């Protein structure tokens, strides 16, 4: 050790020009609302937390689980998991990381959920108990088989045990914001910026940046302008309208990555008459599978992505993108076929179409209102008399939940990194604790059975097969119409690189100078 | 009412030199000729006239029905002015992101803007004038209550009231007109009350009262015509304001359905593309809106000058 230090000293003296302090400034699209990583499940907070904290396991760029503070795990029976911890890890305050910290962190979650708009409780719901077997081993017992335990754990930031009693308010004042992650917390100005400093002792390797400043530009144009003027080195979430401009700029490079957010259409399948879908006899045409398939085939997904989204999307034929656990390679993106769509409509008894109003939000997803209008055009072309109404999200979602519409557009993020996180909320038969986001009221006993079984299957192979089966049933029934996955985008100065992430997080550690 | 002025059964005004309203001596025709002699007003008339004509004839002259989704093709989206469409016609002013021909969209958008502006101003005028007259003539508690309501309403920015109303009512032309009427009637009420208060103390009103004419007759046949000059000026300005307010609401995305864009919504649609250089989506509707507002204001200004009693004194 001493020798190493001496060598390092010698090296630093020997270098003629010590590298100047490297700093990185990133323009973010949304501000974190709290520094407490266990307070509020929302993108900006989680992204910020990942710069400072680690979980027992972390999700990689494609939401696959990777070892982090735990280097390995094993299951002794269906409900008992043993985690071997990474040795030699130190918190930012210098204290060593041990099993006690894991126990304290997981037990802190219920306390940190106080007043949370969306707490982390769902991620510890499956956990019955957590104990420190020895300083480097943690045992977690679950309530029944919990195939998603690792995913749940990837959401829980590990804090030092001394933080067990630190409240969210204290953290927001900068107290106890201590993790094991690549960067240390320096300062936070809410709604404006967060400053981070390098954690030289990071277990994943020394970060490339001495200082990282995360500035918030909620306004799309302001963010783009900051990038173009060189105020920031990098921005996230490029507005689609500015994509052309940034791509043309020789000083800027653009990174696209298919995100885990699926844009889809829900169709009313729960009622014989529907308020905004009326056949000539007044009945609800969306009950017929042929009609739903016709609608799906009438959508030119590639053109939609290319023209309306400026290429910032990936056409979808199922609920998770390529490369995800449970993705079904046999399900292709439905090919645009207006002729076949018309034939299907005629076969279903609507040779002259029917009346349909598509409702969509106009401030929730990128270009939501424009996508809805383009869909209106596509439906009109196969003879459906289509109207399009867009509403602010504040009004839209509550009315959609009250089933005031017949066809709605929505977006769903695959938080779990596998299909059940979307299949469950959107397609499972609506009832207490099930299908809460199923605003189309699709219902299939076969689908429900496959999904339910997958939830209790620990064997990865068998679980994947069940999830594929469920997906196939729902897609064959056209329970929803998948449109496309949004792309996450970043723009950065030439000379920087970022691999991109499907969860959209901007992690300074992964930004590298070429 | 062919001539705004005192009715024949009113006694002559006793106060020498007082002018109970210049319009009383200037018939509508005279007002019009005076207007046309004013060069700026003439320019205003020409601009507004052309725009109104274009709006009225939109279904005949527009190359495309921009409200018919089946006629649009988003593959033609964001083409610059002068581009050829996939079916061979030319987009003179380019297209927006949905492939709407901008020229057609502007002509149709003008229809909406004018309809909303004129209809809301007219309805607000009737309601406001009635309230103002009643307030002035009745006086006392009625006056106090009505005018406090007006005060409260005027103390809120009209955009705020309109936003709240539309959030509750939802989208649609009739709803936006209703929202604009609610936000505007108070201006008319206050204007009319002011003039009516002055008029109701004049001798001719006393004379009418002494002849035992009904209140209604005195209000509408005697007082109202003499309150018209300021009312006309306010109405003209308010039409322009209503059009602007509608454009603002549409710009914010809460006025009219997206498939029937008015000028404000067209500007909003194009706004996001300005950085990418697709200027035509915002600029052409913006210029149209500007011309319309300027035109109406030119007429309004000239009217104010002509109807100003002091000018002739």
Short mmCIF file of N, CA and C in Angstrom, two decimals, chain B residues 200-297:
data_model
loop_
_atom_site.label_atom_id
_atom_site.label_comp_id
_atom_site.label_asym_id
_atom_site.label_seq_id
_atom_site.Cartn_x
_atom_site.Cartn_y
_atom_site.Cartn_z
N UNK B 200 -78.86 60.44 -18.15
CA UNK B 200 -80.13 60.39 -17.42
C UNK B 200 -80.36 61.65 -16.60
N UNK B 201 -79.32 62.49 -16.44
CA UNK B 201 -79.54 63.73 -15.71
C UNK B 201 -79.86 64.89 -16.63
N UNK B 202 -79.91 64.59 -17.91
CA UNK B 202 -80.16 65.69 -18.86
C UNK B 202 -81.66 66.02 -18.91
N UNK B 203 -81.91 67.23 -19.40
CA UNK B 203 -83.28 67.74 -19.39
C UNK B 203 -84.22 66.89 -20.24
N UNK B 204 -83.68 66.36 -21.35
CA UNK B 204 -84.62 65.63 -22.21
C UNK B 204 -85.16 64.38 -21.53
N UNK B 205 -84.35 63.84 -20.60
CA UNK B 205 -84.85 62.68 -19.87
C UNK B 205 -85.91 63.12 -18.87
N UNK B 206 -85.65 64.25 -18.22
CA UNK B 206 -86.66 64.80 -17.32
C UNK B 206 -87.96 65.05 -18.07
N UNK B 207 -87.79 65.60 -19.27
CA UNK B 207 -88.97 65.88 -20.09
C UNK B 207 -89.73 64.61 -20.39
N UNK B 208 -88.96 63.57 -20.74
CA UNK B 208 -89.61 62.30 -21.06
C UNK B 208 -90.33 61.76 -19.84
N UNK B 209 -89.69 61.90 -18.68
CA UNK B 209 -90.34 61.43 -17.46
C UNK B 209 -91.63 62.21 -17.20
N UNK B 210 -91.55 63.50 -17.44
CA UNK B 210 -92.72 64.32 -17.16
C UNK B 210 -93.88 63.98 -18.08
N UNK B 211 -93.56 63.35 -19.20
CA UNK B 211 -94.64 62.92 -20.10
C UNK B 211 -95.13 61.52 -19.73
N UNK B 212 -94.61 61.01 -18.58
CA UNK B 212 -95.05 59.72 -18.07
C UNK B 212 -94.77 58.57 -19.02
N UNK B 213 -93.64 58.69 -19.73
CA UNK B 213 -93.26 57.57 -20.59
C UNK B 213 -92.77 56.43 -19.71
N UNK B 214 -92.89 55.23 -20.21
CA UNK B 214 -92.46 54.08 -19.40
C UNK B 214 -90.95 54.08 -19.25
N UNK B 215 -90.47 53.46 -18.15
CA UNK B 215 -89.03 53.39 -17.92
C UNK B 215 -88.33 52.74 -19.10
N UNK B 216 -88.94 51.66 -19.57
CA UNK B 216 -88.30 50.92 -20.64
C UNK B 216 -88.09 51.82 -21.86
N UNK B 217 -89.14 52.60 -22.15
CA UNK B 217 -89.06 53.46 -23.32
C UNK B 217 -87.97 54.52 -23.13
N UNK B 218 -87.94 55.08 -21.93
CA UNK B 218 -86.92 56.11 -21.68
C UNK B 218 -85.52 55.51 -21.81
N UNK B 219 -85.34 54.31 -21.24
CA UNK B 219 -84.01 53.70 -21.27
C UNK B 219 -83.60 53.39 -22.71
N UNK B 220 -84.46 52.69 -23.40
CA UNK B 220 -84.02 52.16 -24.70
C UNK B 220 -84.18 53.13 -25.86
N UNK B 221 -85.19 54.03 -25.81
CA UNK B 221 -85.40 54.93 -26.92
C UNK B 221 -84.70 56.27 -26.71
N UNK B 222 -84.45 56.64 -25.48
CA UNK B 222 -83.89 57.95 -25.22
C UNK B 222 -82.45 57.92 -24.75
N UNK B 223 -82.20 57.11 -23.72
CA UNK B 223 -80.84 57.11 -23.16
C UNK B 223 -79.88 56.29 -24.02
N UNK B 224 -80.30 55.07 -24.35
CA UNK B 224 -79.40 54.16 -25.05
C UNK B 224 -78.81 54.77 -26.33
N UNK B 225 -79.66 55.34 -27.20
CA UNK B 225 -79.07 55.87 -28.45
C UNK B 225 -77.96 56.89 -28.19
N UNK B 226 -78.07 57.62 -27.10
CA UNK B 226 -77.05 58.62 -26.82
C UNK B 226 -75.81 58.04 -26.16
N UNK B 227 -75.91 56.79 -25.74
CA UNK B 227 -74.73 56.13 -25.17
C UNK B 227 -73.96 55.38 -26.25
N UNK B 228 -74.52 55.32 -27.45
CA UNK B 228 -73.92 54.47 -28.49
C UNK B 228 -72.51 54.85 -28.90
N UNK B 229 -72.21 56.13 -29.09
CA UNK B 229 -70.86 56.43 -29.62
C UNK B 229 -69.73 55.78 -28.82
N UNK B 230 -69.66 56.00 -27.49
CA UNK B 230 -68.57 55.32 -26.79
C UNK B 230 -68.68 53.80 -26.87
N UNK B 231 -69.92 53.32 -26.92
CA UNK B 231 -70.13 51.88 -26.96
C UNK B 231 -69.56 51.29 -28.25
N UNK B 232 -69.77 51.99 -29.35
CA UNK B 232 -69.27 51.50 -30.64
C UNK B 232 -67.74 51.41 -30.61
N UNK B 233 -67.13 52.45 -30.06
CA UNK B 233 -65.67 52.45 -30.00
C UNK B 233 -65.18 51.29 -29.14
N UNK B 234 -65.78 51.15 -27.95
CA UNK B 234 -65.36 50.06 -27.06
C UNK B 234 -65.58 48.71 -27.74
N UNK B 235 -66.73 48.56 -28.42
CA UNK B 235 -67.04 47.28 -29.06
C UNK B 235 -65.98 46.93 -30.10
N UNK B 236 -65.60 47.92 -30.91
CA UNK B 236 -64.61 47.65 -31.95
C UNK B 236 -63.30 47.14 -31.33
N UNK B 237 -62.86 47.86 -30.31
CA UNK B 237 -61.61 47.46 -29.66
C UNK B 237 -61.75 46.08 -29.01
N UNK B 238 -62.94 45.85 -28.46
CA UNK B 238 -63.13 44.59 -27.74
C UNK B 238 -63.18 43.40 -28.69
N UNK B 239 -63.67 43.61 -29.91
CA UNK B 239 -63.66 42.53 -30.89
C UNK B 239 -62.21 42.09 -31.10
N UNK B 240 -61.34 43.07 -31.30
CA UNK B 240 -59.93 42.77 -31.50
C UNK B 240 -59.37 42.05 -30.28
N UNK B 241 -59.78 42.52 -29.09
CA UNK B 241 -59.27 41.91 -27.88
C UNK B 241 -59.76 40.47 -27.74
N UNK B 242 -61.04 40.26 -28.09
CA UNK B 242 -61.60 38.91 -28.00
C UNK B 242 -60.86 37.96 -28.93
N UNK B 243 -60.55 38.43 -30.13
CA UNK B 243 -59.82 37.59 -31.09
C UNK B 243 -58.45 37.23 -30.53
N UNK B 244 -57.82 38.23 -29.91
CA UNK B 244 -56.50 37.96 -29.33
C UNK B 244 -56.59 36.97 -28.18
N UNK B 245 -57.64 37.15 -27.36
CA UNK B 245 -57.80 36.27 -26.21
C UNK B 245 -58.04 34.83 -26.67
N UNK B 246 -58.85 34.72 -27.72
CA UNK B 246 -59.10 33.37 -28.25
C UNK B 246 -57.80 32.77 -28.76
N UNK B 247 -57.00 33.59 -29.45
CA UNK B 247 -55.73 33.08 -29.97
C UNK B 247 -54.83 32.65 -28.82
N UNK B 248 -54.84 33.45 -27.74
CA UNK B 248 -54.02 33.10 -26.59
C UNK B 248 -54.46 31.77 -25.99
N UNK B 249 -55.78 31.62 -25.82
CA UNK B 249 -56.29 30.39 -25.24
C UNK B 249 -55.95 29.19 -26.10
N UNK B 250 -56.10 29.37 -27.42
CA UNK B 250 -55.77 28.27 -28.32
C UNK B 250 -54.28 27.98 -28.29
N UNK B 251 -53.49 29.04 -28.18
CA UNK B 251 -52.05 28.87 -28.10
C UNK B 251 -51.69 28.01 -26.89
N UNK B 252 -52.44 28.24 -25.80
CA UNK B 252 -52.19 27.47 -24.59
C UNK B 252 -52.78 26.07 -24.68
N UNK B 253 -53.50 25.82 -25.76
CA UNK B 253 -53.99 24.47 -25.99
C UNK B 253 -55.29 24.13 -25.28
N UNK B 254 -56.08 25.14 -24.87
CA UNK B 254 -57.30 24.77 -24.17
C UNK B 254 -58.55 25.33 -24.84
N UNK B 255 -58.39 26.00 -25.98
CA UNK B 255 -59.56 26.62 -26.58
C UNK B 255 -60.36 25.68 -27.45
N UNK B 256 -59.83 25.43 -28.62
CA UNK B 256 -60.58 24.71 -29.64
C UNK B 256 -59.96 23.35 -29.91
N UNK B 257 -60.76 22.43 -30.49
CA UNK B 257 -60.20 21.11 -30.79
C UNK B 257 -58.98 21.21 -31.71
N UNK B 258 -58.00 20.35 -31.49
CA UNK B 258 -56.77 20.41 -32.28
C UNK B 258 -57.00 20.16 -33.76
N UNK B 259 -58.10 19.44 -34.06
CA UNK B 259 -58.34 19.12 -35.47
C UNK B 259 -58.98 20.31 -36.19
N UNK B 260 -59.39 21.35 -35.45
CA UNK B 260 -59.94 22.55 -36.08
C UNK B 260 -59.15 23.76 -35.63
N UNK B 261 -57.91 23.84 -36.08
CA UNK B 261 -57.03 24.88 -35.53
C UNK B 261 -57.49 26.28 -35.88
N UNK B 262 -57.52 27.15 -34.90
CA UNK B 262 -57.72 28.57 -35.16
C UNK B 262 -56.32 29.16 -35.29
N UNK B 263 -56.25 30.49 -35.50
CA UNK B 263 -54.95 31.10 -35.73
C UNK B 263 -53.99 30.87 -34.57
N UNK B 264 -54.52 30.99 -33.36
CA UNK B 264 -53.66 30.82 -32.17
C UNK B 264 -53.05 29.44 -32.10
N UNK B 265 -53.86 28.44 -32.42
CA UNK B 265 -53.37 27.07 -32.35
C UNK B 265 -52.33 26.81 -33.44
N UNK B 266 -52.57 27.39 -34.61
CA UNK B 266 -51.58 27.24 -35.69
C UNK B 266 -50.24 27.81 -35.27
N UNK B 267 -50.29 28.99 -34.64
CA UNK B 267 -49.04 29.61 -34.18
C UNK B 267 -48.38 28.70 -33.15
N UNK B 268 -49.18 28.16 -32.23
CA UNK B 268 -48.63 27.28 -31.19
C UNK B 268 -48.00 26.05 -31.83
N UNK B 269 -48.67 25.48 -32.83
CA UNK B 269 -48.13 24.28 -33.50
C UNK B 269 -46.76 24.55 -34.09
N UNK B 270 -46.62 25.72 -34.69
CA UNK B 270 -45.39 26.02 -35.39
C UNK B 270 -44.28 26.50 -34.48
N UNK B 271 -44.69 27.01 -33.34
CA UNK B 271 -43.76 27.60 -32.38
C UNK B 271 -42.60 26.64 -32.06
N UNK B 272 -42.96 25.35 -31.87
CA UNK B 272 -41.94 24.37 -31.48
C UNK B 272 -40.93 24.13 -32.60
N UNK B 273 -41.32 24.46 -33.83
CA UNK B 273 -40.43 24.17 -34.96
C UNK B 273 -39.57 25.36 -35.35
N UNK B 274 -39.72 26.47 -34.64
CA UNK B 274 -38.99 27.67 -35.04
C UNK B 274 -37.48 27.44 -35.03
N UNK B 275 -37.00 26.74 -33.98
CA UNK B 275 -35.56 26.50 -33.87
C UNK B 275 -35.06 25.63 -35.02
N UNK B 276 -35.92 24.79 -35.55
CA UNK B 276 -35.52 23.92 -36.64
C UNK B 276 -35.65 24.62 -37.98
N UNK B 277 -36.06 25.89 -37.97
CA UNK B 277 -36.11 26.66 -39.20
C UNK B 277 -37.40 26.54 -39.98
N UNK B 278 -38.41 25.82 -39.45
CA UNK B 278 -39.68 25.72 -40.16
C UNK B 278 -40.56 26.91 -39.77
N UNK B 279 -40.11 28.10 -40.21
CA UNK B 279 -40.73 29.34 -39.75
C UNK B 279 -42.18 29.50 -40.20
N UNK B 280 -42.52 28.93 -41.38
CA UNK B 280 -43.79 29.27 -42.01
C UNK B 280 -45.00 28.81 -41.19
N UNK B 281 -44.84 27.81 -40.36
CA UNK B 281 -46.00 27.30 -39.63
C UNK B 281 -46.50 28.34 -38.63
N UNK B 282 -45.58 29.06 -38.02
CA UNK B 282 -45.99 30.09 -37.06
C UNK B 282 -46.15 31.45 -37.70
N UNK B 283 -45.24 31.78 -38.60
CA UNK B 283 -45.15 33.17 -39.07
C UNK B 283 -46.38 33.59 -39.87
N UNK B 284 -46.84 32.77 -40.81
CA UNK B 284 -47.97 33.20 -41.64
C UNK B 284 -49.25 33.39 -40.84
N UNK B 285 -49.63 32.45 -39.99
CA UNK B 285 -50.81 32.72 -39.16
C UNK B 285 -50.59 33.92 -38.23
N UNK B 286 -49.36 34.07 -37.77
CA UNK B 286 -49.06 35.19 -36.89
C UNK B 286 -49.26 36.52 -37.59
N UNK B 287 -48.76 36.61 -38.83
CA UNK B 287 -48.91 37.84 -39.60
C UNK B 287 -50.39 38.10 -39.87
N UNK B 288 -51.13 37.05 -40.18
CA UNK B 288 -52.56 37.21 -40.44
C UNK B 288 -53.26 37.77 -39.21
N UNK B 289 -52.95 37.19 -38.06
CA UNK B 289 -53.57 37.66 -36.81
C UNK B 289 -53.21 39.12 -36.57
N UNK B 290 -51.94 39.45 -36.81
CA UNK B 290 -51.47 40.82 -36.62
C UNK B 290 -52.24 41.79 -37.51
N UNK B 291 -52.37 41.43 -38.79
CA UNK B 291 -53.08 42.29 -39.73
C UNK B 291 -54.52 42.51 -39.28
N UNK B 292 -55.15 41.43 -38.86
CA UNK B 292 -56.56 41.52 -38.44
C UNK B 292 -56.70 42.47 -37.25
N UNK B 293 -55.84 42.29 -36.27
CA UNK B 293 -55.92 43.11 -35.06
C UNK B 293 -55.61 44.58 -35.39
N UNK B 294 -54.55 44.78 -36.18
CA UNK B 294 -54.19 46.16 -36.55
C UNK B 294 -55.32 46.80 -37.33
N UNK B 295 -55.88 46.06 -38.29
CA UNK B 295 -56.98 46.58 -39.10
C UNK B 295 -58.15 47.03 -38.24
N UNK B 296 -58.56 46.17 -37.33
CA UNK B 296 -59.70 46.50 -36.48
C UNK B 296 -59.36 47.71 -35.60
N UNK B 297 -58.15 47.75 -35.09
CA UNK B 297 -57.77 48.86 -34.23
C UNK B 297 -57.70 50.18 -34.99
#
